[in-house]
mmCIF file of N, CA, C and O in Angstrom:
data_model
loop_
_atom_site.group_PDB
_atom_site.id
_atom_site.type_symbol
_atom_site.label_atom_id
_atom_site.label_comp_id
_atom_site.label_asym_id
_atom_site.label_seq_id
_atom_site.Cartn_x
_atom_site.Cartn_y
_atom_site.Cartn_z
ATOM 1 N N UNK A 62 -22.606 -155.473 -57.091
ATOM 2 C CA UNK A 62 -21.463 -154.587 -57.298
ATOM 3 C C UNK A 62 -20.336 -154.707 -56.572
ATOM 4 O O UNK A 62 -20.198 -154.962 -55.478
ATOM 5 N N UNK A 63 -19.344 -154.691 -57.281
ATOM 6 C CA UNK A 63 -17.713 -155.009 -56.805
ATOM 7 C C UNK A 63 -17.404 -153.883 -55.747
ATOM 8 O O UNK A 63 -17.394 -152.433 -55.838
ATOM 9 N N UNK A 64 -16.664 -154.238 -54.979
ATOM 10 C CA UNK A 64 -16.034 -152.924 -54.135
ATOM 11 C C UNK A 64 -14.613 -152.640 -54.668
ATOM 12 O O UNK A 64 -13.952 -153.679 -54.908
ATOM 13 N N UNK A 65 -14.292 -151.404 -54.451
ATOM 14 C CA UNK A 65 -13.106 -151.074 -55.398
ATOM 15 C C UNK A 65 -12.077 -150.895 -54.427
ATOM 16 O O UNK A 65 -12.326 -150.356 -53.218
ATOM 17 N N UNK A 66 -10.612 -151.706 -54.519
ATOM 18 C CA UNK A 66 -9.702 -151.481 -53.720
ATOM 19 C C UNK A 66 -8.401 -150.938 -54.387
ATOM 20 O O UNK A 66 -8.231 -151.243 -55.533
ATOM 21 N N UNK A 67 -7.668 -150.055 -53.859
ATOM 22 C CA UNK A 67 -6.561 -149.723 -54.451
ATOM 23 C C UNK A 67 -5.596 -150.456 -54.658
ATOM 24 O O UNK A 67 -5.466 -151.681 -53.912
ATOM 25 N N UNK A 68 -4.775 -150.656 -55.858
ATOM 26 C CA UNK A 68 -3.836 -151.610 -55.915
ATOM 27 C C UNK A 68 -2.490 -150.933 -55.206
ATOM 28 O O UNK A 68 -2.107 -149.835 -55.478
ATOM 29 N N UNK A 69 -1.979 -151.841 -54.603
ATOM 30 C CA UNK A 69 -0.741 -151.811 -53.673
ATOM 31 C C UNK A 69 0.238 -152.648 -54.071
ATOM 32 O O UNK A 69 0.029 -154.003 -54.470
ATOM 33 N N UNK A 70 1.553 -152.246 -53.680
ATOM 34 C CA UNK A 70 2.575 -153.220 -53.816
ATOM 35 C C UNK A 70 2.990 -153.434 -52.578
ATOM 36 O O UNK A 70 3.165 -152.355 -51.593
ATOM 37 N N UNK A 71 4.055 -154.157 -52.173
ATOM 38 C CA UNK A 71 4.939 -154.217 -51.248
ATOM 39 C C UNK A 71 5.930 -153.323 -51.055
ATOM 40 O O UNK A 71 6.689 -152.942 -50.193
ATOM 41 N N UNK A 72 6.471 -152.764 -52.218
ATOM 42 C CA UNK A 72 7.097 -151.652 -52.268
ATOM 43 C C UNK A 72 7.001 -150.285 -51.506
ATOM 44 O O UNK A 72 7.770 -149.692 -51.192
ATOM 45 N N UNK A 73 5.782 -150.093 -51.313
ATOM 46 C CA UNK A 73 5.229 -148.843 -50.912
ATOM 47 C C UNK A 73 5.232 -148.941 -49.229
ATOM 48 O O UNK A 73 5.188 -147.895 -48.784
ATOM 49 N N UNK A 74 4.804 -149.855 -48.565
ATOM 50 C CA UNK A 74 4.892 -150.024 -47.287
ATOM 51 C C UNK A 74 5.931 -150.713 -46.726
ATOM 52 O O UNK A 74 6.918 -151.616 -47.068
ATOM 53 N N UNK A 75 6.509 -149.591 -45.412
ATOM 54 C CA UNK A 75 7.564 -150.239 -44.847
ATOM 55 C C UNK A 75 7.499 -150.211 -43.412
ATOM 56 O O UNK A 75 6.783 -149.132 -42.965
ATOM 57 N N UNK A 76 7.938 -150.952 -42.814
ATOM 58 C CA UNK A 76 7.316 -151.375 -41.044
ATOM 59 C C UNK A 76 9.060 -150.867 -40.479
ATOM 60 O O UNK A 76 9.977 -151.375 -40.657
ATOM 61 N N UNK A 77 8.846 -149.789 -39.484
ATOM 62 C CA UNK A 77 9.561 -149.152 -38.935
ATOM 63 C C UNK A 77 9.694 -149.691 -37.490
ATOM 64 O O UNK A 77 8.804 -149.964 -36.765
ATOM 65 N N UNK A 78 11.067 -150.169 -36.973
ATOM 66 C CA UNK A 78 10.954 -150.546 -35.685
ATOM 67 C C UNK A 78 10.782 -149.496 -34.683
ATOM 68 O O UNK A 78 11.265 -148.228 -34.808
ATOM 69 N N UNK A 79 9.850 -149.764 -33.410
ATOM 70 C CA UNK A 79 9.790 -148.533 -32.665
ATOM 71 C C UNK A 79 10.562 -148.832 -31.396
ATOM 72 O O UNK A 79 10.763 -149.935 -30.826
ATOM 73 N N UNK A 80 11.450 -147.583 -31.050
ATOM 74 C CA UNK A 80 12.405 -147.450 -29.799
ATOM 75 C C UNK A 80 11.624 -146.423 -29.184
ATOM 76 O O UNK A 80 11.448 -145.373 -29.549
ATOM 77 N N UNK A 81 11.707 -146.783 -27.868
ATOM 78 C CA UNK A 81 11.066 -145.772 -26.734
ATOM 79 C C UNK A 81 12.143 -144.744 -26.519
ATOM 80 O O UNK A 81 13.236 -145.183 -26.843
ATOM 81 N N UNK A 82 11.550 -143.611 -26.291
ATOM 82 C CA UNK A 82 12.513 -142.405 -26.309
ATOM 83 C C UNK A 82 13.523 -142.688 -25.028
ATOM 84 O O UNK A 82 14.540 -141.793 -24.831
ATOM 85 N N UNK A 83 12.981 -143.373 -24.249
ATOM 86 C CA UNK A 83 14.077 -143.343 -23.041
ATOM 87 C C UNK A 83 14.941 -144.155 -23.184
ATOM 88 O O UNK A 83 15.849 -143.747 -22.445
ATOM 89 N N UNK A 84 15.001 -144.813 -23.891
ATOM 90 C CA UNK A 84 16.371 -145.744 -24.281
ATOM 91 C C UNK A 84 17.078 -144.812 -25.268
ATOM 92 O O UNK A 84 16.898 -144.707 -26.326
ATOM 93 N N UNK A 85 18.350 -144.530 -24.607
ATOM 94 C CA UNK A 85 19.242 -143.768 -25.576
ATOM 95 C C UNK A 85 20.441 -144.699 -26.185
ATOM 96 O O UNK A 85 20.768 -144.378 -27.354
ATOM 97 N N UNK A 86 20.260 -146.016 -25.894
ATOM 98 C CA UNK A 86 21.202 -146.770 -26.383
ATOM 99 C C UNK A 86 20.398 -147.954 -26.937
ATOM 100 O O UNK A 86 19.292 -148.554 -26.462
ATOM 101 N N UNK A 87 20.762 -148.973 -28.115
ATOM 102 C CA UNK A 87 19.763 -149.665 -28.599
ATOM 103 C C UNK A 87 19.951 -151.118 -27.257
ATOM 104 O O UNK A 87 20.916 -150.984 -26.721
ATOM 105 N N UNK A 88 18.947 -151.817 -27.339
ATOM 106 C CA UNK A 88 18.775 -152.792 -26.100
ATOM 107 C C UNK A 88 20.045 -153.799 -26.278
ATOM 108 O O UNK A 88 20.504 -154.331 -27.643
ATOM 109 N N UNK A 89 20.578 -154.064 -25.402
ATOM 110 C CA UNK A 89 21.740 -154.907 -25.287
ATOM 111 C C UNK A 89 23.186 -154.226 -25.272
ATOM 112 O O UNK A 89 24.368 -154.936 -24.948
ATOM 113 N N UNK A 90 22.889 -153.248 -25.304
ATOM 114 C CA UNK A 90 24.500 -152.294 -25.598
ATOM 115 C C UNK A 90 24.466 -151.450 -24.580
ATOM 116 O O UNK A 90 23.650 -150.400 -24.496
ATOM 117 N N UNK A 91 25.250 -151.652 -23.474
ATOM 118 C CA UNK A 91 25.495 -150.502 -22.710
ATOM 119 C C UNK A 91 26.837 -149.805 -22.561
ATOM 120 O O UNK A 91 27.759 -150.603 -22.440
ATOM 121 N N UNK A 92 26.834 -148.454 -22.663
ATOM 122 C CA UNK A 92 28.403 -148.221 -22.773
ATOM 123 C C UNK A 92 28.259 -146.989 -21.386
ATOM 124 O O UNK A 92 27.535 -146.578 -21.337
ATOM 125 N N UNK A 93 29.563 -146.760 -20.989
ATOM 126 C CA UNK A 93 29.722 -145.657 -20.157
ATOM 127 C C UNK A 93 29.804 -144.160 -20.693
ATOM 128 O O UNK A 93 29.978 -144.270 -22.124
ATOM 129 N N UNK A 94 29.157 -143.432 -20.115
ATOM 130 C CA UNK A 94 28.900 -142.112 -20.767
ATOM 131 C C UNK A 94 30.658 -141.728 -21.095
ATOM 132 O O UNK A 94 31.318 -141.756 -20.265
ATOM 133 N N UNK A 95 30.783 -140.676 -22.051
ATOM 134 C CA UNK A 95 32.077 -140.355 -22.473
ATOM 135 C C UNK A 95 32.632 -139.215 -22.037
ATOM 136 O O UNK A 95 33.713 -138.798 -21.799
ATOM 137 N N UNK A 96 31.566 -138.207 -21.789
ATOM 138 C CA UNK A 96 31.870 -136.665 -21.592
ATOM 139 C C UNK A 96 31.764 -136.885 -19.873
ATOM 140 O O UNK A 96 30.848 -137.433 -19.355
ATOM 141 N N UNK A 97 32.176 -135.624 -19.043
ATOM 142 C CA UNK A 97 31.862 -135.941 -17.573
ATOM 143 C C UNK A 97 31.007 -135.198 -17.375
ATOM 144 O O UNK A 97 30.556 -134.442 -18.069
ATOM 145 N N UNK A 98 30.410 -135.513 -16.231
ATOM 146 C CA UNK A 98 29.012 -134.976 -15.973
ATOM 147 C C UNK A 98 29.364 -133.761 -14.875
ATOM 148 O O UNK A 98 30.249 -133.399 -14.037
ATOM 149 N N UNK A 99 28.912 -132.688 -15.647
ATOM 150 C CA UNK A 99 29.446 -131.098 -14.776
ATOM 151 C C UNK A 99 28.270 -130.884 -13.527
ATOM 152 O O UNK A 99 27.009 -131.457 -13.610
ATOM 153 N N UNK A 100 28.875 -130.531 -12.463
ATOM 154 C CA UNK A 100 27.853 -130.029 -11.196
ATOM 155 C C UNK A 100 26.689 -129.021 -11.580
ATOM 156 O O UNK A 100 26.942 -128.404 -12.693
ATOM 157 N N UNK A 101 25.558 -129.078 -11.249
ATOM 158 C CA UNK A 101 24.490 -128.313 -11.531
ATOM 159 C C UNK A 101 24.582 -126.596 -11.355
ATOM 160 O O UNK A 101 24.249 -125.982 -12.168
ATOM 161 N N UNK A 102 25.569 -126.493 -10.530
ATOM 162 C CA UNK A 102 25.668 -124.998 -10.066
ATOM 163 C C UNK A 102 26.763 -124.400 -11.293
ATOM 164 O O UNK A 102 26.201 -123.200 -11.479
ATOM 165 N N UNK A 103 27.938 -125.261 -12.097
ATOM 166 C CA UNK A 103 28.283 -124.499 -13.136
ATOM 167 C C UNK A 103 27.361 -124.494 -14.328
ATOM 168 O O UNK A 103 27.227 -123.451 -15.164
ATOM 169 N N UNK A 104 26.331 -125.218 -14.557
ATOM 170 C CA UNK A 104 25.465 -124.862 -15.455
ATOM 171 C C UNK A 104 24.499 -123.747 -15.302
ATOM 172 O O UNK A 104 23.994 -122.980 -16.354
ATOM 173 N N UNK A 105 23.936 -123.754 -14.191
ATOM 174 C CA UNK A 105 23.024 -122.445 -13.888
ATOM 175 C C UNK A 105 23.765 -121.026 -13.590
ATOM 176 O O UNK A 105 23.075 -120.188 -13.337
ATOM 177 N N UNK A 106 25.113 -121.045 -13.617
ATOM 178 C CA UNK A 106 26.010 -119.689 -13.582
ATOM 179 C C UNK A 106 26.020 -118.952 -14.958
ATOM 180 O O UNK A 106 26.504 -119.361 -15.776
ATOM 181 N N UNK A 107 25.420 -117.773 -15.084
ATOM 182 C CA UNK A 107 25.065 -117.311 -16.069
ATOM 183 C C UNK A 107 25.879 -116.005 -16.319
ATOM 184 O O UNK A 107 25.583 -115.050 -17.014
ATOM 185 N N UNK A 108 26.933 -115.874 -15.223
ATOM 186 C CA UNK A 108 27.851 -114.624 -15.304
ATOM 187 C C UNK A 108 28.778 -114.473 -16.294
ATOM 188 O O UNK A 108 29.167 -113.326 -17.078
ATOM 189 N N UNK A 109 29.028 -115.764 -17.076
ATOM 190 C CA UNK A 109 29.752 -115.635 -18.495
ATOM 191 C C UNK A 109 29.374 -114.873 -19.416
ATOM 192 O O UNK A 109 29.696 -114.666 -20.417
ATOM 193 N N UNK A 110 27.800 -114.817 -19.569
ATOM 194 C CA UNK A 110 26.971 -113.901 -20.383
ATOM 195 C C UNK A 110 26.894 -112.857 -20.168
ATOM 196 O O UNK A 110 26.335 -112.085 -21.246
ATOM 197 N N UNK A 111 27.081 -112.285 -19.023
ATOM 198 C CA UNK A 111 27.110 -110.827 -18.826
ATOM 199 C C UNK A 111 27.989 -109.860 -19.613
ATOM 200 O O UNK A 111 29.208 -110.249 -19.461
ATOM 201 N N UNK A 112 27.520 -108.887 -19.942
ATOM 202 C CA UNK A 112 28.273 -107.873 -20.211
ATOM 203 C C UNK A 112 28.515 -106.557 -19.651
ATOM 204 O O UNK A 112 27.293 -106.213 -18.973
ATOM 205 N N UNK A 113 29.604 -106.015 -19.201
ATOM 206 C CA UNK A 113 29.682 -104.717 -18.660
ATOM 207 C C UNK A 113 29.030 -103.800 -19.453
ATOM 208 O O UNK A 113 29.003 -103.501 -20.566
ATOM 209 N N UNK A 114 28.079 -102.960 -18.528
ATOM 210 C CA UNK A 114 27.577 -101.981 -19.314
ATOM 211 C C UNK A 114 28.346 -100.451 -19.402
ATOM 212 O O UNK A 114 28.989 -100.281 -18.508
ATOM 213 N N UNK A 115 28.250 -100.019 -20.401
ATOM 214 C CA UNK A 115 29.078 -98.376 -20.465
ATOM 215 C C UNK A 115 28.188 -97.533 -19.814
ATOM 216 O O UNK A 115 29.076 -96.502 -19.369
ATOM 217 N N UNK A 116 26.885 -97.828 -20.085
ATOM 218 C CA UNK A 116 26.066 -96.401 -19.326
ATOM 219 C C UNK A 116 24.923 -97.258 -18.010
ATOM 220 O O UNK A 116 24.763 -98.102 -18.179
ATOM 221 N N UNK A 117 24.977 -96.441 -17.108
ATOM 222 C CA UNK A 117 24.310 -96.764 -15.983
ATOM 223 C C UNK A 117 22.601 -96.755 -16.525
ATOM 224 O O UNK A 117 22.261 -96.441 -17.532
ATOM 225 N N UNK A 118 21.774 -97.933 -16.304
ATOM 226 C CA UNK A 118 20.487 -98.182 -16.255
ATOM 227 C C UNK A 118 19.704 -96.792 -15.874
ATOM 228 O O UNK A 118 19.655 -96.486 -15.001
ATOM 229 N N UNK A 119 18.882 -96.215 -17.106
ATOM 230 C CA UNK A 119 18.029 -94.962 -16.753
ATOM 231 C C UNK A 119 16.624 -95.174 -16.433
ATOM 232 O O UNK A 119 16.065 -95.583 -17.269
ATOM 233 N N UNK A 120 16.434 -95.446 -15.331
ATOM 234 C CA UNK A 120 15.155 -95.974 -14.975
ATOM 235 C C UNK A 120 14.000 -94.951 -15.314
ATOM 236 O O UNK A 120 13.160 -95.342 -15.514
ATOM 237 N N UNK A 121 14.274 -93.983 -15.142
ATOM 238 C CA UNK A 121 13.065 -92.790 -15.354
ATOM 239 C C UNK A 121 12.776 -92.767 -16.932
ATOM 240 O O UNK A 121 11.514 -93.002 -17.350
ATOM 241 N N UNK A 122 13.788 -92.920 -17.750
ATOM 242 C CA UNK A 122 13.733 -93.040 -19.100
ATOM 243 C C UNK A 122 12.655 -94.148 -19.437
ATOM 244 O O UNK A 122 11.840 -94.394 -19.990
ATOM 245 N N UNK A 123 13.023 -95.383 -19.025
ATOM 246 C CA UNK A 123 12.519 -96.641 -18.742
ATOM 247 C C UNK A 123 10.946 -96.312 -18.773
ATOM 248 O O UNK A 123 9.983 -97.127 -19.369
ATOM 249 N N UNK A 124 10.797 -95.844 -17.390
ATOM 250 C CA UNK A 124 9.061 -95.881 -16.998
ATOM 251 C C UNK A 124 8.575 -94.775 -17.659
ATOM 252 O O UNK A 124 7.407 -95.161 -18.259
ATOM 253 N N UNK A 125 9.121 -93.749 -18.169
ATOM 254 C CA UNK A 125 8.642 -92.988 -19.172
ATOM 255 C C UNK A 125 7.879 -93.567 -20.404
ATOM 256 O O UNK A 125 6.797 -93.454 -21.074
ATOM 257 N N UNK A 126 8.779 -94.216 -21.019
ATOM 258 C CA UNK A 126 8.510 -95.131 -22.130
ATOM 259 C C UNK A 126 7.230 -96.532 -21.912
ATOM 260 O O UNK A 126 6.435 -96.356 -22.662
ATOM 261 N N UNK A 127 7.468 -96.939 -20.773
ATOM 262 C CA UNK A 127 6.360 -97.868 -20.331
ATOM 263 C C UNK A 127 5.263 -96.941 -20.063
ATOM 264 O O UNK A 127 3.920 -97.393 -20.436
ATOM 265 N N UNK A 128 5.039 -95.907 -19.490
ATOM 266 C CA UNK A 128 3.628 -94.879 -19.361
ATOM 267 C C UNK A 128 3.115 -94.483 -20.896
ATOM 268 O O UNK A 128 2.164 -94.775 -20.828
ATOM 269 N N UNK A 129 4.288 -94.256 -21.775
ATOM 270 C CA UNK A 129 3.636 -93.953 -23.202
ATOM 271 C C UNK A 129 3.306 -95.091 -23.777
ATOM 272 O O UNK A 129 2.057 -94.880 -24.191
ATOM 273 N N UNK A 130 3.856 -96.335 -23.491
ATOM 274 C CA UNK A 130 3.404 -97.541 -24.263
ATOM 275 C C UNK A 130 1.787 -97.952 -23.667
ATOM 276 O O UNK A 130 0.882 -98.087 -24.347
ATOM 277 N N UNK A 131 1.591 -97.601 -22.205
ATOM 278 C CA UNK A 131 0.068 -98.087 -21.531
ATOM 279 C C UNK A 131 -0.904 -96.893 -22.112
ATOM 280 O O UNK A 131 -1.913 -97.418 -22.647
ATOM 281 N N UNK A 132 -0.478 -95.470 -22.338
ATOM 282 C CA UNK A 132 -1.368 -94.861 -22.818
ATOM 283 C C UNK A 132 -2.012 -95.020 -24.096
ATOM 284 O O UNK A 132 -2.938 -94.814 -24.436
ATOM 285 N N UNK A 133 -0.984 -95.357 -24.905
ATOM 286 C CA UNK A 133 -1.212 -95.858 -26.466
ATOM 287 C C UNK A 133 -2.054 -97.075 -26.497
ATOM 288 O O UNK A 133 -2.974 -97.056 -27.306
ATOM 289 N N UNK A 134 -1.742 -98.020 -25.626
ATOM 290 C CA UNK A 134 -2.675 -99.264 -25.499
ATOM 291 C C UNK A 134 -4.253 -98.843 -25.149
ATOM 292 O O UNK A 134 -5.097 -99.309 -25.701
ATOM 293 N N UNK A 135 -4.171 -97.738 -24.126
ATOM 294 C CA UNK A 135 -5.389 -97.192 -23.758
ATOM 295 C C UNK A 135 -6.177 -96.622 -24.614
ATOM 296 O O UNK A 135 -7.208 -96.948 -24.911
ATOM 297 N N UNK A 136 -5.471 -95.504 -25.319
ATOM 298 C CA UNK A 136 -6.248 -95.132 -26.468
ATOM 299 C C UNK A 136 -6.726 -95.929 -27.442
ATOM 300 O O UNK A 136 -7.790 -95.915 -28.152
ATOM 301 N N UNK A 137 -5.916 -96.716 -27.970
ATOM 302 C CA UNK A 137 -6.155 -97.882 -29.048
ATOM 303 C C UNK A 137 -7.396 -98.519 -28.688
ATOM 304 O O UNK A 137 -8.349 -99.054 -29.426
ATOM 305 N N UNK A 138 -7.429 -99.404 -27.459
ATOM 306 C CA UNK A 138 -8.609 -99.934 -26.843
ATOM 307 C C UNK A 138 -10.220 -99.058 -26.985
ATOM 308 O O UNK A 138 -10.932 -99.594 -27.484
ATOM 309 N N UNK A 139 -9.862 -97.876 -26.271
ATOM 310 C CA UNK A 139 -10.927 -96.667 -26.432
ATOM 311 C C UNK A 139 -11.507 -96.652 -27.673
ATOM 312 O O UNK A 139 -12.658 -96.476 -28.136
ATOM 313 N N UNK A 140 -10.661 -96.252 -28.655
ATOM 314 C CA UNK A 140 -10.925 -95.996 -30.150
ATOM 315 C C UNK A 140 -11.402 -97.408 -30.736
ATOM 316 O O UNK A 140 -12.837 -97.128 -31.582
ATOM 317 N N UNK A 141 -10.977 -98.457 -30.414
ATOM 318 C CA UNK A 141 -12.009 -99.610 -30.667
ATOM 319 C C UNK A 141 -13.045 -99.948 -30.135
ATOM 320 O O UNK A 141 -14.165 -100.774 -30.968
ATOM 321 N N UNK A 142 -13.292 -99.829 -29.133
ATOM 322 C CA UNK A 142 -14.602 -99.832 -28.327
ATOM 323 C C UNK A 142 -15.461 -98.953 -29.078
ATOM 324 O O UNK A 142 -16.664 -99.184 -29.574
ATOM 325 N N UNK A 143 -15.249 -97.668 -29.297
ATOM 326 C CA UNK A 143 -16.062 -96.625 -29.701
ATOM 327 C C UNK A 143 -16.176 -97.129 -31.227
ATOM 328 O O UNK A 143 -17.459 -96.652 -31.414
ATOM 329 N N UNK A 144 -15.358 -97.545 -31.975
ATOM 330 C CA UNK A 144 -15.854 -97.715 -33.449
ATOM 331 C C UNK A 144 -16.824 -98.929 -33.493
ATOM 332 O O UNK A 144 -17.647 -99.429 -34.049
ATOM 333 N N UNK A 145 -16.728 -99.958 -32.529
ATOM 334 C CA UNK A 145 -17.541 -100.969 -32.590
ATOM 335 C C UNK A 145 -18.891 -100.547 -32.066
ATOM 336 O O UNK A 145 -19.932 -101.330 -32.839
ATOM 337 N N UNK A 146 -18.925 -99.593 -31.216
ATOM 338 C CA UNK A 146 -20.415 -99.047 -30.961
ATOM 339 C C UNK A 146 -21.185 -98.577 -31.904
ATOM 340 O O UNK A 146 -21.998 -98.393 -32.196
ATOM 341 N N UNK A 147 -20.280 -97.884 -32.667
ATOM 342 C CA UNK A 147 -20.836 -96.844 -33.921
ATOM 343 C C UNK A 147 -21.133 -97.602 -34.909
ATOM 344 O O UNK A 147 -22.112 -97.442 -35.370
ATOM 345 N N UNK A 148 -20.201 -98.628 -35.010
ATOM 346 C CA UNK A 148 -20.804 -99.666 -36.211
ATOM 347 C C UNK A 148 -21.836 -100.356 -35.753
ATOM 348 O O UNK A 148 -23.155 -100.498 -36.709
ATOM 349 N N UNK A 149 -22.189 -100.835 -34.678
ATOM 350 C CA UNK A 149 -23.599 -101.599 -34.174
ATOM 351 C C UNK A 149 -24.569 -100.665 -34.160
ATOM 352 O O UNK A 149 -25.714 -100.889 -34.633
ATOM 353 N N UNK A 150 -24.401 -99.168 -34.037
ATOM 354 C CA UNK A 150 -25.567 -98.224 -33.979
ATOM 355 C C UNK A 150 -25.756 -98.015 -35.396
ATOM 356 O O UNK A 150 -27.015 -97.909 -35.947
ATOM 357 N N UNK A 151 -24.890 -97.787 -36.197
ATOM 358 C CA UNK A 151 -25.097 -97.795 -37.820
ATOM 359 C C UNK A 151 -25.852 -98.725 -38.456
ATOM 360 O O UNK A 151 -27.087 -98.504 -39.184
ATOM 361 N N UNK A 152 -25.359 -99.908 -38.004
ATOM 362 C CA UNK A 152 -26.334 -101.388 -38.346
ATOM 363 C C UNK A 152 -27.623 -101.348 -38.044
ATOM 364 O O UNK A 152 -28.818 -101.814 -38.792
ATOM 365 N N UNK A 153 -27.848 -100.712 -36.721
ATOM 366 C CA UNK A 153 -29.278 -100.980 -36.397
ATOM 367 C C UNK A 153 -30.148 -99.971 -36.715
ATOM 368 O O UNK A 153 -31.387 -100.348 -37.212
ATOM 369 N N UNK A 154 -29.690 -98.905 -37.413
ATOM 370 C CA UNK A 154 -30.350 -97.688 -37.734
ATOM 371 C C UNK A 154 -30.656 -98.209 -39.315
ATOM 372 O O UNK A 154 -31.575 -98.266 -39.978
ATOM 373 N N UNK A 155 -29.806 -98.744 -40.072
ATOM 374 C CA UNK A 155 -29.938 -99.330 -41.295
ATOM 375 C C UNK A 155 -30.614 -100.414 -41.450
ATOM 376 O O UNK A 155 -31.474 -100.529 -42.335
ATOM 377 N N UNK A 156 -30.716 -101.296 -40.466
ATOM 378 C CA UNK A 156 -31.723 -102.353 -40.538
ATOM 379 C C UNK A 156 -33.373 -101.763 -40.513
ATOM 380 O O UNK A 156 -34.096 -102.288 -40.880
ATOM 381 N N UNK A 157 -33.283 -100.805 -39.727
ATOM 382 C CA UNK A 157 -34.561 -100.027 -39.275
ATOM 383 C C UNK A 157 -35.034 -99.582 -41.020
ATOM 384 O O UNK A 157 -36.095 -99.605 -40.982
ATOM 385 N N UNK A 158 -34.010 -98.801 -41.365
ATOM 386 C CA UNK A 158 -34.604 -98.114 -42.398
ATOM 387 C C UNK A 158 -34.917 -99.314 -43.654
ATOM 388 O O UNK A 158 -35.931 -99.010 -44.404
ATOM 389 N N UNK A 159 -34.221 -100.358 -43.769
ATOM 390 C CA UNK A 159 -34.202 -101.381 -44.882
ATOM 391 C C UNK A 159 -35.705 -102.076 -44.694
ATOM 392 O O UNK A 159 -36.104 -102.622 -45.247
ATOM 393 N N UNK A 160 -36.248 -102.049 -43.387
ATOM 394 C CA UNK A 160 -37.545 -102.823 -43.112
ATOM 395 C C UNK A 160 -38.669 -101.628 -43.447
ATOM 396 O O UNK A 160 -39.957 -102.124 -43.161
ATOM 397 N N UNK A 161 -38.324 -100.373 -43.670
ATOM 398 C CA UNK A 161 -39.304 -99.310 -44.154
ATOM 399 C C UNK A 161 -40.172 -98.846 -43.024
ATOM 400 O O UNK A 161 -40.984 -97.673 -43.347
ATOM 401 N N UNK A 162 -39.264 -98.734 -41.928
ATOM 402 C CA UNK A 162 -39.867 -97.607 -40.747
ATOM 403 C C UNK A 162 -39.540 -96.445 -41.160
ATOM 404 O O UNK A 162 -38.468 -96.136 -42.004
ATOM 405 N N UNK A 163 -40.338 -95.303 -40.450
ATOM 406 C CA UNK A 163 -40.301 -94.248 -40.905
ATOM 407 C C UNK A 163 -39.407 -93.432 -39.816
ATOM 408 O O UNK A 163 -38.709 -92.173 -39.874
ATOM 409 N N UNK A 164 -39.416 -93.824 -38.329
ATOM 410 C CA UNK A 164 -38.701 -93.110 -37.204
ATOM 411 C C UNK A 164 -37.581 -93.880 -36.806
ATOM 412 O O UNK A 164 -37.405 -94.359 -35.586
ATOM 413 N N UNK A 165 -36.702 -93.747 -37.391
ATOM 414 C CA UNK A 165 -35.185 -94.864 -37.441
ATOM 415 C C UNK A 165 -34.150 -93.631 -36.867
ATOM 416 O O UNK A 165 -33.756 -94.183 -35.863
ATOM 417 N N UNK A 166 -34.110 -92.581 -37.374
ATOM 418 C CA UNK A 166 -33.225 -91.740 -36.795
ATOM 419 C C UNK A 166 -33.641 -90.859 -35.742
ATOM 420 O O UNK A 166 -34.992 -90.148 -36.101
ATOM 421 N N UNK A 167 -33.111 -90.490 -34.510
ATOM 422 C CA UNK A 167 -33.505 -89.743 -33.720
ATOM 423 C C UNK A 167 -33.056 -88.451 -33.633
ATOM 424 O O UNK A 167 -31.921 -88.075 -33.975
ATOM 425 N N UNK A 168 -34.129 -87.386 -33.897
ATOM 426 C CA UNK A 168 -33.574 -86.095 -34.132
ATOM 427 C C UNK A 168 -34.059 -85.352 -33.053
ATOM 428 O O UNK A 168 -35.142 -85.406 -32.328
ATOM 429 N N UNK A 169 -32.916 -84.510 -32.599
ATOM 430 C CA UNK A 169 -33.319 -83.886 -31.385
ATOM 431 C C UNK A 169 -33.682 -82.613 -31.637
ATOM 432 O O UNK A 169 -32.680 -81.827 -32.377
ATOM 433 N N UNK A 170 -34.360 -81.924 -31.086
ATOM 434 C CA UNK A 170 -34.929 -80.213 -31.254
ATOM 435 C C UNK A 170 -34.812 -79.447 -30.319
ATOM 436 O O UNK A 170 -35.063 -80.043 -29.096
ATOM 437 N N UNK A 171 -34.047 -78.321 -30.230
ATOM 438 C CA UNK A 171 -34.208 -77.625 -29.132
ATOM 439 C C UNK A 171 -35.500 -76.665 -28.974
ATOM 440 O O UNK A 171 -36.007 -76.424 -29.687
ATOM 441 N N UNK A 172 -35.806 -76.965 -27.651
ATOM 442 C CA UNK A 172 -37.276 -76.104 -27.331
ATOM 443 C C UNK A 172 -36.806 -74.734 -27.497
ATOM 444 O O UNK A 172 -36.145 -73.904 -27.185
ATOM 445 N N UNK A 173 -38.015 -73.918 -28.070
ATOM 446 C CA UNK A 173 -38.090 -72.614 -28.428
ATOM 447 C C UNK A 173 -38.558 -71.918 -26.948
ATOM 448 O O UNK A 173 -39.430 -72.517 -26.315
ATOM 449 N N UNK A 174 -37.786 -70.711 -26.439
ATOM 450 C CA UNK A 174 -38.167 -70.212 -25.428
ATOM 451 C C UNK A 174 -38.542 -68.860 -25.507
ATOM 452 O O UNK A 174 -38.115 -68.196 -26.320
#
């Protein structure tokens, strides 16, 4: 049996030269940098991006929003856990019924006095 090989042409394959990323210039050409190097203190100064505030920061309102967000997250987590437990209990009861058992559901009876 013959092995099948794809038909290839030389036009499909192109070999690219690999240049390391550390080399910014092609080998053999060294040029002086054209732009001046700024000191690090000017680069780290972000005061030019600051905007003057029209109103002072309302700490109380921000903390109330954080408490409300935390309460919502806790409530959502509690509802998710309750839902997962309920679904697991329902699945367990359904599996019991599908196996043909009779005493799958627990019935609580109040004692007569």
